[in-house]
Coordinates of C-alpha atoms in Angstrom, one line a residue:
X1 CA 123.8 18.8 37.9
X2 CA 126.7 21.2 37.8
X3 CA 128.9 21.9 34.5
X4 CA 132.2 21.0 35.8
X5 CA 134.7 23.2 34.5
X6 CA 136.7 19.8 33.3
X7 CA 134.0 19.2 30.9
X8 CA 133.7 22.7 30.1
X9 CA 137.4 22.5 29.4
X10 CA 137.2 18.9 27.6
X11 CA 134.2 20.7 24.9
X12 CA 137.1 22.4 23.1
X13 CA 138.3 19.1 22.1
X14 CA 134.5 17.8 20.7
X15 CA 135.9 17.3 17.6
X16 CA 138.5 15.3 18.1
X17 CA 135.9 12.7 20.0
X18 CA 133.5 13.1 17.2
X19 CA 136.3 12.5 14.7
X20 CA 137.0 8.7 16.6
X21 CA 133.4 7.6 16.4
X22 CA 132.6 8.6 19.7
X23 CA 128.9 10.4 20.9
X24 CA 130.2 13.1 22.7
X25 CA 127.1 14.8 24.2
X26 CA 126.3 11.0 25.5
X27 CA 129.9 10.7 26.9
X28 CA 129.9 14.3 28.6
X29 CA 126.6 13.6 30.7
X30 CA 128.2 10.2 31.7
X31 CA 131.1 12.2 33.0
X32 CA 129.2 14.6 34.5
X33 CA 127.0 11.7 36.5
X34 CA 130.5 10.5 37.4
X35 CA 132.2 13.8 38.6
X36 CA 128.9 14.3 40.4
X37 CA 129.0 11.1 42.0
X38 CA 132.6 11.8 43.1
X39 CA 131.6 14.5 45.0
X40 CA 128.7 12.5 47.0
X41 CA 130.0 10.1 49.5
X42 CA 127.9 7.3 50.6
X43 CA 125.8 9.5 53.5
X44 CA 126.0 6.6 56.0
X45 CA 129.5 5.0 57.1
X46 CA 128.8 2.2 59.0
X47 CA 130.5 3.4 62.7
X48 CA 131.8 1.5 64.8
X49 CA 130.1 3.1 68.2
X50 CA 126.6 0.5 66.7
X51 CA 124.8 4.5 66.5
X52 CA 124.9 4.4 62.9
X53 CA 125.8 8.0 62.9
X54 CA 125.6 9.7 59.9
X55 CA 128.9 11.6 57.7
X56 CA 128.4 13.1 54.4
X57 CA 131.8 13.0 53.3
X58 CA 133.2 15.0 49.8
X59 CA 135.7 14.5 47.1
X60 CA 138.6 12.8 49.1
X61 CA 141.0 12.6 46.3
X62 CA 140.2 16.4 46.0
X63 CA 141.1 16.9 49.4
X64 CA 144.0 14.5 49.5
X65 CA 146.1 16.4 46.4
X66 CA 147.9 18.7 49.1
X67 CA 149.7 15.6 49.7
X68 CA 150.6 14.8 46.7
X69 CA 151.4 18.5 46.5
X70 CA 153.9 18.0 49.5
X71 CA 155.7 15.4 47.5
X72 CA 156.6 17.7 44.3
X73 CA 158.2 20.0 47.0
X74 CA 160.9 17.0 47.2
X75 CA 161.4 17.5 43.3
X76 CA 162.9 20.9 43.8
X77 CA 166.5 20.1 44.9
X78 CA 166.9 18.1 42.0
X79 CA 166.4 21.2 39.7
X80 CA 169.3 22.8 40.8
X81 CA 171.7 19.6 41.0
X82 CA 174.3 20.6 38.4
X83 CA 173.9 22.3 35.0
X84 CA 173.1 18.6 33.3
X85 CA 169.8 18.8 32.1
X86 CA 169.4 15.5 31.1
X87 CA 169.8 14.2 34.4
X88 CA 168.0 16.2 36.4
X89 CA 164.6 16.1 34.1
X90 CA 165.4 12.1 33.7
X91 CA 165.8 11.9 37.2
X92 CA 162.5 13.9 37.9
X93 CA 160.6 12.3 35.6
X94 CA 161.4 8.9 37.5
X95 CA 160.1 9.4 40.5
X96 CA 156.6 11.2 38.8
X97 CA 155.8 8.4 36.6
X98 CA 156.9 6.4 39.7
X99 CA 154.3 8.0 41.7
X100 CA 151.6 8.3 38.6
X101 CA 152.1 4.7 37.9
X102 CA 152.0 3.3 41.6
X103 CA 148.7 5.2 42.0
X104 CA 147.7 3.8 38.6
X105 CA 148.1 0.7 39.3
X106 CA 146.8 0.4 43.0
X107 CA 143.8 2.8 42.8
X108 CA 143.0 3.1 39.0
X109 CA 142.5 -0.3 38.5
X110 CA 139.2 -0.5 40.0
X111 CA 137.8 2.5 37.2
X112 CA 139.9 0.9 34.3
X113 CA 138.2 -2.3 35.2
X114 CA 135.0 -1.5 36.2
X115 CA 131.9 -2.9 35.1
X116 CA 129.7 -1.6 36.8
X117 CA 128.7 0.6 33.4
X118 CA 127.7 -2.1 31.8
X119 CA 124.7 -3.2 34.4
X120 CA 123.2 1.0 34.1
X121 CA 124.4 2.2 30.8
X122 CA 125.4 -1.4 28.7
X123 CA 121.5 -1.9 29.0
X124 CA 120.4 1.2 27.2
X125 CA 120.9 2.3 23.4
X126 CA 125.0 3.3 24.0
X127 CA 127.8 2.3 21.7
X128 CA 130.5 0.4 23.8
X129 CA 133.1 2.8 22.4
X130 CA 130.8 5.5 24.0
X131 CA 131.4 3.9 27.5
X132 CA 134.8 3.2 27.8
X133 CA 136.0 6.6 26.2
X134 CA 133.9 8.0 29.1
X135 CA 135.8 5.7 31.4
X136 CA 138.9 6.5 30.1
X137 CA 138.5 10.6 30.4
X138 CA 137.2 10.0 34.0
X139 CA 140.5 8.5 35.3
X140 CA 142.6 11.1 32.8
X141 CA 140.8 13.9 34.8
X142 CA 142.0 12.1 38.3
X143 CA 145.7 11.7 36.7
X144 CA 145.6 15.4 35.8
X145 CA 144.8 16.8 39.3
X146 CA 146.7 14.4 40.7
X147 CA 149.7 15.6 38.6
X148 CA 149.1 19.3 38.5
X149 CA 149.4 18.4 42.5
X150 CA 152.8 17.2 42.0
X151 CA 154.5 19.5 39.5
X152 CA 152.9 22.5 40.2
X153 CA 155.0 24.0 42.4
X154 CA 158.2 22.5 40.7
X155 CA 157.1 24.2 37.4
X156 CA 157.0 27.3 38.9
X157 CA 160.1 27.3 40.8
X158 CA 162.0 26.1 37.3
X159 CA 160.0 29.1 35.5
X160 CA 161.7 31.0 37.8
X161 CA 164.7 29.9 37.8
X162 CA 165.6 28.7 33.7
X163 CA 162.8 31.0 31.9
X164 CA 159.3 30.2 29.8
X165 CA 161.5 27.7 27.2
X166 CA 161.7 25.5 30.4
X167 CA 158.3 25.7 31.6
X168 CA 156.7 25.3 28.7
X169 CA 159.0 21.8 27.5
X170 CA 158.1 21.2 31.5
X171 CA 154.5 21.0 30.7
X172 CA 154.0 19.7 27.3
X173 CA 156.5 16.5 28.2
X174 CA 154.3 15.9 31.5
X175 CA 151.1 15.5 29.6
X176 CA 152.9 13.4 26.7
X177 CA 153.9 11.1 30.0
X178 CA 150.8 11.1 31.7
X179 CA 149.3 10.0 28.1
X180 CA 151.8 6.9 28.1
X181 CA 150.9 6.0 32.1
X182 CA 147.4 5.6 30.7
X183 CA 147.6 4.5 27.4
X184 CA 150.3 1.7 28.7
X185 CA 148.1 0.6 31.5
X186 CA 144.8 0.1 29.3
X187 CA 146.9 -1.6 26.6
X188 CA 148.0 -3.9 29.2
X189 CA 145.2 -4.7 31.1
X190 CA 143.7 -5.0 27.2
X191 CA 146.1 -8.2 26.6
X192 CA 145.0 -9.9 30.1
X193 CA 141.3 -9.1 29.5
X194 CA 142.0 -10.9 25.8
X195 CA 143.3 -14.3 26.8
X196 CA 142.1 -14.7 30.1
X197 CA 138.8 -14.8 31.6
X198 CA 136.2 -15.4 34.8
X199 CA 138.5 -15.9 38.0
X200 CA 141.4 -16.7 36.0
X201 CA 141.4 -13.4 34.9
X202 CA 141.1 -12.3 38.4
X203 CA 144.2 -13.5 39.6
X204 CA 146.5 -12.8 36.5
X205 CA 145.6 -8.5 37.2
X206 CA 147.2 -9.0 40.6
X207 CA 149.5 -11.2 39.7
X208 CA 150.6 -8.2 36.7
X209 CA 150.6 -5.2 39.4
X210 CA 152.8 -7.3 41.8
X211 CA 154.6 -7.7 38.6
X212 CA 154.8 -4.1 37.6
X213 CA 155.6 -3.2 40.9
X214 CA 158.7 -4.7 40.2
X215 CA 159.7 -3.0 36.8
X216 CA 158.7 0.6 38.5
X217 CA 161.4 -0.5 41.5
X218 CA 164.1 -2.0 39.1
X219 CA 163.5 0.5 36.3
X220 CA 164.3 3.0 38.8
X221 CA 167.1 1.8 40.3
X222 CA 168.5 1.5 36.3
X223 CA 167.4 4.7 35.9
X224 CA 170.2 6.3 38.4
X225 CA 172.8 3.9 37.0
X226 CA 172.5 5.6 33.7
X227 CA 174.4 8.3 34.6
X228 CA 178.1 8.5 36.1
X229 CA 178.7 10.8 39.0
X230 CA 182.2 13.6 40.0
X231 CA 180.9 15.3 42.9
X232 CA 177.5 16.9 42.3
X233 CA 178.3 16.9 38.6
X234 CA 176.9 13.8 36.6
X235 CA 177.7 12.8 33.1
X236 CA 175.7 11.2 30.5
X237 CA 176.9 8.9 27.8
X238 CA 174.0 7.5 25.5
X239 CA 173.8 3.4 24.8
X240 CA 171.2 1.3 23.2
X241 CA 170.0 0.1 26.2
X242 CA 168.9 3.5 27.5
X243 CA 166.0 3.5 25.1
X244 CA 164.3 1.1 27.3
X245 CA 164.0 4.2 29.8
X246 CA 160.8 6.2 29.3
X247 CA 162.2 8.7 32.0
X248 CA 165.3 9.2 29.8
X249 CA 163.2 10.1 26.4
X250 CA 161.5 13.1 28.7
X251 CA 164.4 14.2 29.6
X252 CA 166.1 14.5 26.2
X253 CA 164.1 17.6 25.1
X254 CA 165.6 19.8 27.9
X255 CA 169.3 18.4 26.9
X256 CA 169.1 19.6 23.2
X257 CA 167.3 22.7 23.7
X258 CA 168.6 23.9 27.1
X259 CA 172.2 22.3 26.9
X260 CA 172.5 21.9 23.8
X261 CA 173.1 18.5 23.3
X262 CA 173.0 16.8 20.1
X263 CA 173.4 13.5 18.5
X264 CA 171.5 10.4 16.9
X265 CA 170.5 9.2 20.4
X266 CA 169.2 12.1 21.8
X267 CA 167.0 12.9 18.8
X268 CA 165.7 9.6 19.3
X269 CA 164.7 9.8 22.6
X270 CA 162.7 12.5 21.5
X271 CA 160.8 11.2 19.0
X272 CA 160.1 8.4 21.6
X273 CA 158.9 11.0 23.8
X274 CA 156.4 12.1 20.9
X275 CA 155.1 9.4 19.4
X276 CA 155.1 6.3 22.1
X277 CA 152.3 7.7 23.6
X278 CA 150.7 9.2 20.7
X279 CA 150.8 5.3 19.1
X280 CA 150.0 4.1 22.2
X281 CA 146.9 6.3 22.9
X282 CA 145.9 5.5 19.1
X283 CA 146.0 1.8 19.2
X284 CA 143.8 2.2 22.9
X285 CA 141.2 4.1 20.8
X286 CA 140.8 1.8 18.2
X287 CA 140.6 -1.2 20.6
X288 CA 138.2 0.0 22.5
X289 CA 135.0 -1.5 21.5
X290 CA 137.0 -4.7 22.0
X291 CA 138.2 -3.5 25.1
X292 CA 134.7 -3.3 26.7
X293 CA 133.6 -6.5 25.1
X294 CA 136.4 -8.3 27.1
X295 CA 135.7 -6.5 30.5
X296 CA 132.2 -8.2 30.3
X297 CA 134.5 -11.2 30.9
X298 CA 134.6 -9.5 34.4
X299 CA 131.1 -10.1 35.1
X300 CA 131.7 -13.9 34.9
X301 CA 129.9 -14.2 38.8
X302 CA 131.0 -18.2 38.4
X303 CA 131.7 -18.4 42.2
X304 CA 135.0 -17.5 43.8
X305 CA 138.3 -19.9 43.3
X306 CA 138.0 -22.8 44.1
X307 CA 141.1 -23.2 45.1
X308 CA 141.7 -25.4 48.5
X309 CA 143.4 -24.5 51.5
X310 CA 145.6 -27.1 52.2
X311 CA 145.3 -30.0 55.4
X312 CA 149.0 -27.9 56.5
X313 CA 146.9 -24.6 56.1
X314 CA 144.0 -25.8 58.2
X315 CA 146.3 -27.2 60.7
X316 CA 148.6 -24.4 61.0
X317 CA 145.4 -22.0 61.0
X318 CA 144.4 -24.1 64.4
X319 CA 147.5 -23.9 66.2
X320 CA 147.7 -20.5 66.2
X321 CA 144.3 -19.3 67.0
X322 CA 143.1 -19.6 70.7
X323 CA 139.1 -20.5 70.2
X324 CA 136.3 -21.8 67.8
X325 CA 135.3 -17.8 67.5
X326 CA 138.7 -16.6 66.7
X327 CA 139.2 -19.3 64.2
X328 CA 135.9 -19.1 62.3
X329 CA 136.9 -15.5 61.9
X330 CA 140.2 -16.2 60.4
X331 CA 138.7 -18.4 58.3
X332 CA 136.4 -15.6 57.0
X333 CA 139.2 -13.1 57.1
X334 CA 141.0 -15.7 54.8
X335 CA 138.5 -16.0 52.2
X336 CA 138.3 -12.3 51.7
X337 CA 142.1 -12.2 51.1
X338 CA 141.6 -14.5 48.8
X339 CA 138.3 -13.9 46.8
X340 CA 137.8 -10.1 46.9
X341 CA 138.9 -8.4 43.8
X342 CA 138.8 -4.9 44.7
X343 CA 140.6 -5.5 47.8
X344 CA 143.6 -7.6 46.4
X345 CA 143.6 -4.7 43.2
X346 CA 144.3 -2.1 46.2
X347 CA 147.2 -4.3 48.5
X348 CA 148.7 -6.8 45.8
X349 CA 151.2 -4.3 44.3
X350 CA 152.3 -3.8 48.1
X351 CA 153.5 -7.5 48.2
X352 CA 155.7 -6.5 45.2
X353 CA 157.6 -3.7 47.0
X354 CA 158.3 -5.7 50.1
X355 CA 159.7 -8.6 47.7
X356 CA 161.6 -6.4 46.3
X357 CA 163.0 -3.5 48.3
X358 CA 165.3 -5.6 50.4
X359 CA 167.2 -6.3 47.6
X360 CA 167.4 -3.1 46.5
X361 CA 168.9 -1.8 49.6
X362 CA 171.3 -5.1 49.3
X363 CA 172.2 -4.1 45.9
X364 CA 172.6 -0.3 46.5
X365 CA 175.2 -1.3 49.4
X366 CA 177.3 -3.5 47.0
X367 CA 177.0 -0.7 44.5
X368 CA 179.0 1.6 46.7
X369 CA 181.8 0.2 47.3
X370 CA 181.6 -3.5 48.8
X371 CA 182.6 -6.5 47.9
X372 CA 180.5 -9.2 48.0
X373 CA 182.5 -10.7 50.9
X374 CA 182.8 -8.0 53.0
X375 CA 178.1 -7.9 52.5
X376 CA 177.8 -11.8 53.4
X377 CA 179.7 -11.9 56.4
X378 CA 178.6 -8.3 57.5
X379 CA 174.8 -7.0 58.8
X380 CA 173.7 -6.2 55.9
X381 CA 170.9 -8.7 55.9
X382 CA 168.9 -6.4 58.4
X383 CA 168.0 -5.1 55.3
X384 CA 165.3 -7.4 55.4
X385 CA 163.7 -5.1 57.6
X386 CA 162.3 -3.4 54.2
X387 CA 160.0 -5.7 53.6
X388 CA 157.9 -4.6 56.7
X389 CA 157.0 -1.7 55.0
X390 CA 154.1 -3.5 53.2
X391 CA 152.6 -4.0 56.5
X392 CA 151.1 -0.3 57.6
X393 CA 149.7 -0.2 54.1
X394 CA 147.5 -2.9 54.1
X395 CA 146.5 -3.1 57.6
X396 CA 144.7 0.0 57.0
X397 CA 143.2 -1.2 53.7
X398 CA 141.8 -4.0 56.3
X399 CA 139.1 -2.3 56.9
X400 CA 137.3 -1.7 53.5
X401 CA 135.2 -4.2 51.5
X402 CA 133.3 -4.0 48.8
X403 CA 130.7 -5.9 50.5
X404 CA 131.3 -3.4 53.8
X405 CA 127.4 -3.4 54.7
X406 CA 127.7 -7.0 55.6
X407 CA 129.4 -6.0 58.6
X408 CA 126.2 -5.9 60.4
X409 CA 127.1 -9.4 61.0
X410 CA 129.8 -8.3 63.6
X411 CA 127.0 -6.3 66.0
X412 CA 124.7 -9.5 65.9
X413 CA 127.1 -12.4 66.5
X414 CA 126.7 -13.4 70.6
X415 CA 130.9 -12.6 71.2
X416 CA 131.8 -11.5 74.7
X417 CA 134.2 -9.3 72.7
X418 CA 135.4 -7.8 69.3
X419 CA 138.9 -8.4 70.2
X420 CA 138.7 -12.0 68.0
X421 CA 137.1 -10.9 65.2
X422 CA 140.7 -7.9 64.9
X423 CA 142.9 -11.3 66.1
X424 CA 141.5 -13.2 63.8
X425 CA 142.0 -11.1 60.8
X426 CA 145.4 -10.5 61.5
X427 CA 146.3 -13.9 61.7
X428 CA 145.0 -14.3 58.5
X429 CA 146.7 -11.5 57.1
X430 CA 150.7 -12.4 58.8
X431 CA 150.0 -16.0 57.6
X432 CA 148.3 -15.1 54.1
X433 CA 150.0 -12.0 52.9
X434 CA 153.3 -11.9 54.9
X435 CA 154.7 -15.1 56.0
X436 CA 154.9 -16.2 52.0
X437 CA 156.9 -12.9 51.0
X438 CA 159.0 -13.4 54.3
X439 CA 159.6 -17.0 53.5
X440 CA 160.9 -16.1 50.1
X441 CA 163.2 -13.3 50.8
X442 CA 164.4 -15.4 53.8
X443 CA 165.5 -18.4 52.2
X444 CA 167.4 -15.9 49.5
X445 CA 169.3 -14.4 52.2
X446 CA 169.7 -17.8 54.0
X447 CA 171.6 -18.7 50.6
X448 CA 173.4 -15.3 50.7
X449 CA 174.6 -15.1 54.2
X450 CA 174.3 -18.3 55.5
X451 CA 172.5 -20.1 58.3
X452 CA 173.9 -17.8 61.1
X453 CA 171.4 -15.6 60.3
X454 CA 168.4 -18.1 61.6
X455 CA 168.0 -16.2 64.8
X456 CA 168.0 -12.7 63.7
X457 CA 165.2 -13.5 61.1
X458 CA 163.2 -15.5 63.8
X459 CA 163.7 -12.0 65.6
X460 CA 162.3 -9.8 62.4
X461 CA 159.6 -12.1 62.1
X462 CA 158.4 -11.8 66.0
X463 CA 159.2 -8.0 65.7
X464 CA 156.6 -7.9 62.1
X465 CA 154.0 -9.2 64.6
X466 CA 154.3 -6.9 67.0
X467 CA 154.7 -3.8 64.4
X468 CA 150.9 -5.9 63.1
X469 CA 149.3 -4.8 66.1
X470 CA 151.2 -1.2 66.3
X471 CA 149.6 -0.7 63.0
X472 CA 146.4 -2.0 63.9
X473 CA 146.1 0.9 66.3
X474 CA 145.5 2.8 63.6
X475 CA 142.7 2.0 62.4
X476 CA 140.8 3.1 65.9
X477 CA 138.0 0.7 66.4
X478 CA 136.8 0.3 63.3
X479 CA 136.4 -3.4 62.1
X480 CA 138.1 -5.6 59.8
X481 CA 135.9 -5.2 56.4
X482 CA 133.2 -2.9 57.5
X483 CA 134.1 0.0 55.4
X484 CA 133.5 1.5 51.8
X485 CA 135.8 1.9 49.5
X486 CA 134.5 4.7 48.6
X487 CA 135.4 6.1 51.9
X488 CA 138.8 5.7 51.4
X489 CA 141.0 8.7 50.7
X490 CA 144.1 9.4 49.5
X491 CA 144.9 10.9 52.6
X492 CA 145.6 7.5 54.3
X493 CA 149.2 7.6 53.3
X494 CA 149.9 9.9 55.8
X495 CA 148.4 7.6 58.4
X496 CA 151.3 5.0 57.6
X497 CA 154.1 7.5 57.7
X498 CA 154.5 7.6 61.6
X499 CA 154.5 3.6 61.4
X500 CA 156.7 3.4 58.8
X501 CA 159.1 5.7 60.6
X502 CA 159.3 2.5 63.3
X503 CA 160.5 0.6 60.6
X504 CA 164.3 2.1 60.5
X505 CA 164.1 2.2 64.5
X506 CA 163.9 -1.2 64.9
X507 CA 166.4 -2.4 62.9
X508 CA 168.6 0.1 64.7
X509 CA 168.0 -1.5 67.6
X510 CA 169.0 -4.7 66.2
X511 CA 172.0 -3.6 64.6
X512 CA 172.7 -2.5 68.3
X513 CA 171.8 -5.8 69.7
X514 CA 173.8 -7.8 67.5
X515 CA 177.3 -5.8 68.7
X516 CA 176.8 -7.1 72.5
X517 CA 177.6 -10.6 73.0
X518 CA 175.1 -13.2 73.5
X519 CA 173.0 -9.9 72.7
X520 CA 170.8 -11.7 70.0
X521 CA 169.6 -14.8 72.1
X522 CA 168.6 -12.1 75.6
X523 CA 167.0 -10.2 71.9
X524 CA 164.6 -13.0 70.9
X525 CA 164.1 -14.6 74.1
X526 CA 162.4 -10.9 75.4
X527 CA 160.6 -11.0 72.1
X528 CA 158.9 -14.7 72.8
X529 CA 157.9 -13.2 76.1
X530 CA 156.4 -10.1 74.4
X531 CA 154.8 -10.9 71.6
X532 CA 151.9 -13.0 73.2
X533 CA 151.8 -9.7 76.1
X534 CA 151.4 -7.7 72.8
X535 CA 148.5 -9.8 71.3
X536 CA 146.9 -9.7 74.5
X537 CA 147.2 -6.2 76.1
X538 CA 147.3 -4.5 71.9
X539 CA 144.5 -6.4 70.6
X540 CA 141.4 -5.8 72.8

């Protein structure tokens, strides 16, 4: 197998391994099975054209880390906003632990928690500690290509433009935040794994990522509202509450040294900066034999929930689908919303953006300047339109499974066409993922603005199911479920960008309907008519 230069890089810290406990040699050849593994796609991806033609993909991550390389470029304005060092590296910061964190908790999950190990290497004479060190070092190699990607070019650019100082502050602070992200994220998943267990255990992860989806949006939002604003220039004044901001104790460092900055607060933020994830990293360490003890609690193969769909479910479910065929599929579509843990670890912190980005925008328009009188009785609820932007997302994740090579299934069944098995899954995913996070935010904003607003949400929702089917496009014949996830790159992001461009268009057109009169009923009445044209014509 090759010697990755990672692991040649990760011997010069042996010692400190050793010094924990840990076999090292045993944990660098687990690494290297991993990092080999990484690099070796599955060699057959089931295709769609029934040929079974063969891909040998690579490293897709690899691959992918141009785009995340695209996104640092948007982090290089912000280093020459003002002289205020504290905002700018605050403000920088926030979107990279934003960005380090969303990808943490949507596609790390599945490493932090998996247990897989246990089944090959649990069976054979290795310490536990062993295991989940090696674990732990495989997703911190990920996290540290994926953030070289990010900052690279920033760091340069700043070296540039404020010296070495800079650039050296620059890089030690990004790896003492990356060591929080991690050390955060395994302490936390450390406290579900202890008091909860089998499918129960199941359910509270994705109930904590749509959870911390929500405290990376709002933390954010407080983030900006730490500073005050003249022009381009922004001012800083230090408060208690600021200390709940890990961006804010990165950004400290380059305030006393490169501004000059002093005072109690500031030197606080910096020892937070320090030892948070130094503690934080410690106490993961220690627990880690524990750690792995309580993953086992993972393995728990009782049966899926047993949760039952209710009689108003079923019924609904009937209505809306047009044959036996097209129901049994929803049905199946259904339960693998519902029971597959690797697919609700990679969609569930969606739901928590689209719950919570409408009221974000809301909030951000009252911030500027409005009353809250002049918001209720204005547009401003065709900010709803946000929470579409869950949709392109997880349509595309529609198509991987971990159980992908069941999709065999689909070429064998005596249909006179695919079309039911892609209108059944949809179904399943508008009236299982989106209708509940559309119901909630519309009954807030039915508080909020009152119920003239009934007709221009019963527009948004027909317009979410026509944007389903746009998005479905996307996926290009391949069927609901019948891919690997190991075929999944980062590189589907940019799939969704074009889509969620059509996000902003529509509710311009709205906003446009809306100013003619009787504009909203011709609206929705040309939607009824379309929508069913749409599911037809879109869907075959």
């Amino acid at each position: 197998m090759k010697n990755f230069t990672t692991l040649k890089i990760l011997d010069l810290f042996r010692v400190i391994f050793e010094r924990f406990e840990i076999d090292y040699p045993t944990m660098r050849r687990i690494l290297q099975v991993k990092l080999t593994m990484d690099g070796r796609r599955p060699t057959t991806i089931m295709s769609q054209n029934r040929g079974g033609e063969k891909k040998q993909d690579s490293n897709q991550f690899l691959k992918s880390l141009w785009f995340y390389a695209f996104i640092g470029l948007t982090l290089i304005p912000i280093l020459f906003i003002g002289d205020n060092f504290m905002f700018k590296m605050s403000l920088i910061f926030g979107v990279l632990m934003f960005l380090i964190m969303t990808a943490m908790i949507s596609d790390f999950s599945s490493v932090l928690l998996d247990v897989r190990d246990q089944t090959v290497i649990g069976t054979r004479p290795v310490d536990h500690r062993t295991i989940s060190a090696a674990r732990a070092i495989h997703v911190t190699v990920y996290l540290f290509f994926l953030t070289a990607a990010i900052v690279s070019v920033p760091l340069v650019v700043g070296f540039v433009q404020f010296g070495v100082i800079f650039a050296l502050l620059f890089s030690v602070t990004v790896l003492f935040s990356d060591l929080f992200i991690v050390a955060i994220t395994a302490l936390l998943y450390y406290v579900i794994l202890k008091f909860f267990g089998g499918e129960r255990l199941r359910d509270v992860i994705n109930y904590v990522q749509i959870g911390l989806s929500f405290t990376i949006v709002i933390g954010y939002q407080v983030l900006a509202r730490a500073f005050e604003f003249q022009g381009l220039q922004s001012s800083f004044e230090a408060a208690w509450w600021n200390v709940l901001l890990p961006p804010v104790w990165f950004g400290a460092p380059f305030a006393v040294i490169l501004n000059g900055a002093s005072g109690a607060y500031y030197y606080v933020f910096m020892a937070l900066a320090l030892l948070v994830p130094l503690i934080a990293l410690w106490i993961y360490l220690s627990l880690l034999p524990t750690f792995e003890k309580n993953l086992l609690k993972l393995m728990d193969q009782a049966g899926p929930s047993k949760k039952k769909t209710t009689k108003g479910m079923n019924r609904l479910a009937s209505l809306l689908t047009t044959s036996k065929e097209e129901h049994a599929f929803y049905q199946f579509a259904e339960r693998m919303l519902k029971n597959e843990r690797d697919l609700k670890l990679k969609i569930y912190p969606s739901l928590g953006f689209a719950i919570i980005f409408p009221f974000v925008f809301l909030y951000n328009g009252y911030s500027a300047g409005g009353s809250l009188d002049s918001i209720t009785s204005g547009r401003m609820y065709l900010t709803i339109y946000a929470s579409m932007m869950m949709i392109p997302g997880i349509v595309i994740m529609l198509q991987y499974s971990s159980k992908s090579k069941g999709s065999w299934i689909y070429h064998v069944t005596p249909l006179q066409g695919e079309g039911v098995i892609i209108k059944g899954t949809l179904k399943a995913f508008l009236i299982r993922l989106f209708a509940p996070v559309f119901g909630v935010i519309s009954i807030l904003y039915g508080i909020l603005f009152g119920m003239r607003i009934i007709p221009d949400l019963v527009i948004v929702l027909l317009i979410a199911v026509i944007y389903s089917v746009i998005c479905f496009r996307m996926l290009k014949g391949k069927l609901p479920f019948s891919q690997p996830f190991e075929s999944a790159g980062q590189s589907d992001g940019w799939k969704t960008i074009p889509f969620a461009l059509l996000i902003p268009v529509f509710g311009g057109l709205h906003f446009v309907v809306t100013n003619v009169p009787f504009g909203i009923w011709f609206y929705l009445a040309l939607l009824l008519f379309i929508v069913p044209l749409t599911w037809q014509r879109g869907l075959r």
